[in-house]
Amino acid sequence: MPTPNWFLALLGFGHDLGLLVREALHKSANNLRLANDKADDLTIKKLTRGNPTMAAKFAELKNADSSDGE
C-alpha cells in the first residue's frame, strides 16, 4: 500500500519545523552569549560616567569613609 500524500507532507512539515526551531534556538543562544559578554565588560565607572546623581552618591560615600577614619 503506497504512503498517502498527506502523510508525506506531514513528515516534510515536521522536518521544516525542526529546522526552524533549531535555527531559532541557535540565534537565541547567540544573543544570550552576546548579552553575557556585554555584561562581563561593565564596570562601575562605565555605569556611572556622566551621571551626576551617582557621582554625588560616590562623593558622599568617600566623605563618609574619610570622616570615619579620623
Short mmCIF file of N, CA and C in Angstrom, two decimals:
data_model
loop_
_atom_site.label_atom_id
_atom_site.label_comp_id
_atom_site.label_asym_id
_atom_site.label_seq_id
_atom_site.Cartn_x
_atom_site.Cartn_y
_atom_site.Cartn_z
N MET A 1 0.85 -1.19 0.00
CA MET A 1 0.00 0.00 0.00
C MET A 1 0.89 1.24 0.00
N PRO A 2 0.69 2.14 -0.95
CA PRO A 2 1.52 3.35 -1.03
C PRO A 2 1.23 4.30 0.14
N THR A 3 2.23 5.08 0.50
CA THR A 3 2.08 6.05 1.59
C THR A 3 1.23 7.22 1.09
N PRO A 4 0.23 7.62 1.89
CA PRO A 4 -0.62 8.74 1.47
C PRO A 4 0.17 10.04 1.37
N ASN A 5 -0.24 10.87 0.44
CA ASN A 5 0.45 12.16 0.23
C ASN A 5 0.39 13.04 1.46
N TRP A 6 -0.73 13.02 2.18
CA TRP A 6 -0.84 13.87 3.37
C TRP A 6 0.20 13.48 4.41
N PHE A 7 0.52 12.19 4.50
CA PHE A 7 1.49 11.72 5.47
C PHE A 7 2.90 12.18 5.08
N LEU A 8 3.20 12.11 3.79
CA LEU A 8 4.50 12.60 3.31
C LEU A 8 4.64 14.11 3.55
N ALA A 9 3.54 14.83 3.32
CA ALA A 9 3.56 16.27 3.56
C ALA A 9 3.76 16.57 5.04
N LEU A 10 3.11 15.78 5.89
CA LEU A 10 3.26 15.95 7.34
C LEU A 10 4.70 15.72 7.77
N LEU A 11 5.35 14.70 7.21
CA LEU A 11 6.75 14.45 7.52
C LEU A 11 7.62 15.63 7.07
N GLY A 12 7.31 16.18 5.92
CA GLY A 12 8.06 17.33 5.42
C GLY A 12 7.89 18.55 6.31
N PHE A 13 6.65 18.79 6.78
CA PHE A 13 6.41 19.91 7.69
C PHE A 13 7.17 19.71 9.00
N GLY A 14 7.18 18.50 9.49
CA GLY A 14 7.90 18.21 10.73
C GLY A 14 9.38 18.49 10.58
N HIS A 15 9.95 18.11 9.45
CA HIS A 15 11.37 18.35 9.20
C HIS A 15 11.64 19.85 9.11
N ASP A 16 10.79 20.58 8.37
CA ASP A 16 10.95 22.03 8.22
C ASP A 16 10.81 22.74 9.56
N LEU A 17 9.84 22.30 10.36
CA LEU A 17 9.63 22.88 11.67
C LEU A 17 10.85 22.64 12.56
N GLY A 18 11.41 21.46 12.49
CA GLY A 18 12.61 21.14 13.26
C GLY A 18 13.77 22.04 12.89
N LEU A 19 13.92 22.32 11.61
CA LEU A 19 14.98 23.22 11.16
C LEU A 19 14.76 24.64 11.68
N LEU A 20 13.50 25.11 11.64
CA LEU A 20 13.18 26.45 12.13
C LEU A 20 13.44 26.57 13.63
N VAL A 21 13.04 25.55 14.37
CA VAL A 21 13.26 25.56 15.83
C VAL A 21 14.75 25.54 16.13
N ARG A 22 15.49 24.72 15.44
CA ARG A 22 16.94 24.63 15.66
C ARG A 22 17.60 25.97 15.37
N GLU A 23 17.19 26.61 14.28
CA GLU A 23 17.75 27.92 13.92
C GLU A 23 17.40 28.97 14.97
N ALA A 24 16.15 28.96 15.44
CA ALA A 24 15.72 29.92 16.46
C ALA A 24 16.49 29.71 17.76
N LEU A 25 16.70 28.47 18.14
CA LEU A 25 17.45 28.19 19.36
C LEU A 25 18.90 28.63 19.22
N HIS A 26 19.47 28.44 18.05
CA HIS A 26 20.84 28.85 17.80
C HIS A 26 20.96 30.38 17.91
N LYS A 27 20.01 31.10 17.32
CA LYS A 27 20.02 32.56 17.39
C LYS A 27 19.84 33.03 18.83
N SER A 28 18.96 32.37 19.56
CA SER A 28 18.72 32.74 20.95
C SER A 28 19.97 32.53 21.80
N ALA A 29 20.63 31.40 21.60
CA ALA A 29 21.87 31.12 22.34
C ALA A 29 22.94 32.14 21.99
N ASN A 30 23.01 32.54 20.74
CA ASN A 30 23.99 33.54 20.32
C ASN A 30 23.69 34.89 20.97
N ASN A 31 22.42 35.27 21.01
CA ASN A 31 22.04 36.54 21.65
C ASN A 31 22.36 36.51 23.14
N LEU A 32 22.13 35.40 23.79
CA LEU A 32 22.47 35.29 25.21
C LEU A 32 23.97 35.40 25.42
N ARG A 33 24.75 34.81 24.55
CA ARG A 33 26.21 34.89 24.65
C ARG A 33 26.67 36.33 24.50
N LEU A 34 26.11 37.03 23.50
CA LEU A 34 26.48 38.44 23.29
C LEU A 34 26.10 39.30 24.49
N ALA A 35 24.92 39.08 25.05
CA ALA A 35 24.49 39.84 26.22
C ALA A 35 25.39 39.55 27.41
N ASN A 36 25.79 38.31 27.58
CA ASN A 36 26.68 37.95 28.68
C ASN A 36 28.04 38.61 28.51
N ASP A 37 28.54 38.65 27.28
CA ASP A 37 29.82 39.31 27.02
C ASP A 37 29.75 40.80 27.35
N LYS A 38 28.64 41.43 27.00
CA LYS A 38 28.48 42.85 27.31
C LYS A 38 28.38 43.07 28.81
N ALA A 39 27.67 42.20 29.51
CA ALA A 39 27.54 42.33 30.96
C ALA A 39 28.88 42.13 31.65
N ASP A 40 29.69 41.22 31.16
CA ASP A 40 31.02 40.99 31.73
C ASP A 40 31.92 42.21 31.56
N ASP A 41 31.67 43.01 30.53
CA ASP A 41 32.50 44.16 30.22
C ASP A 41 32.11 45.41 31.03
N LEU A 42 30.99 45.36 31.76
CA LEU A 42 30.53 46.52 32.50
C LEU A 42 31.39 46.75 33.74
N THR A 43 31.62 48.00 34.04
CA THR A 43 32.30 48.38 35.28
C THR A 43 31.48 49.47 35.94
N ILE A 44 31.77 49.74 37.21
CA ILE A 44 31.09 50.83 37.91
C ILE A 44 31.37 52.15 37.20
N LYS A 45 32.59 52.33 36.75
CA LYS A 45 32.96 53.58 36.08
C LYS A 45 32.12 53.77 34.80
N LYS A 46 31.96 52.69 34.03
CA LYS A 46 31.18 52.80 32.79
C LYS A 46 29.70 53.05 33.08
N LEU A 47 29.20 52.47 34.17
CA LEU A 47 27.79 52.63 34.51
C LEU A 47 27.48 54.02 35.05
N THR A 48 28.46 54.65 35.69
CA THR A 48 28.20 55.92 36.36
C THR A 48 28.77 57.13 35.64
N ARG A 49 29.55 56.94 34.60
CA ARG A 49 30.16 58.07 33.90
C ARG A 49 29.08 58.99 33.32
N GLY A 50 29.23 60.28 33.61
CA GLY A 50 28.26 61.26 33.09
C GLY A 50 26.97 61.29 33.86
N ASN A 51 26.91 60.64 35.01
CA ASN A 51 25.69 60.60 35.80
C ASN A 51 25.92 61.41 37.08
N PRO A 52 25.43 62.65 37.16
CA PRO A 52 25.71 63.50 38.32
C PRO A 52 25.14 62.94 39.62
N THR A 53 24.03 62.25 39.56
CA THR A 53 23.44 61.67 40.77
C THR A 53 24.38 60.62 41.37
N MET A 54 24.89 59.74 40.52
CA MET A 54 25.79 58.70 41.02
C MET A 54 27.11 59.30 41.48
N ALA A 55 27.59 60.34 40.79
CA ALA A 55 28.83 61.00 41.21
C ALA A 55 28.67 61.58 42.60
N ALA A 56 27.51 62.18 42.87
CA ALA A 56 27.24 62.75 44.19
C ALA A 56 27.17 61.65 45.25
N LYS A 57 26.56 60.54 44.93
CA LYS A 57 26.46 59.43 45.88
C LYS A 57 27.83 58.88 46.23
N PHE A 58 28.70 58.71 45.22
CA PHE A 58 30.04 58.21 45.49
C PHE A 58 30.85 59.23 46.27
N ALA A 59 30.64 60.52 46.01
CA ALA A 59 31.32 61.56 46.79
C ALA A 59 30.88 61.51 48.25
N GLU A 60 29.59 61.28 48.48
CA GLU A 60 29.09 61.14 49.85
C GLU A 60 29.75 59.95 50.55
N LEU A 61 29.84 58.85 49.85
CA LEU A 61 30.49 57.66 50.43
C LEU A 61 31.96 57.93 50.74
N LYS A 62 32.64 58.61 49.84
CA LYS A 62 34.05 58.91 50.05
C LYS A 62 34.23 59.83 51.26
N ASN A 63 33.35 60.84 51.38
CA ASN A 63 33.41 61.74 52.53
C ASN A 63 33.09 61.02 53.83
N ALA A 64 32.13 60.11 53.78
CA ALA A 64 31.76 59.34 54.98
C ALA A 64 32.91 58.45 55.41
N ASP A 65 33.59 57.84 54.45
CA ASP A 65 34.75 56.97 54.76
C ASP A 65 35.89 57.78 55.36
N SER A 66 36.15 58.97 54.82
CA SER A 66 37.26 59.77 55.33
C SER A 66 36.94 60.32 56.71
N SER A 67 35.68 60.63 56.99
CA SER A 67 35.33 61.13 58.33
C SER A 67 35.31 60.00 59.35
N ASP A 68 35.06 58.78 58.94
CA ASP A 68 35.08 57.63 59.85
C ASP A 68 36.50 57.30 60.27
N GLY A 69 37.45 57.57 59.42
CA GLY A 69 38.84 57.22 59.68
C GLY A 69 39.55 58.21 60.59
N GLU A 70 38.93 59.35 60.88
CA GLU A 70 39.57 60.39 61.71
C GLU A 70 39.50 60.06 63.16
#
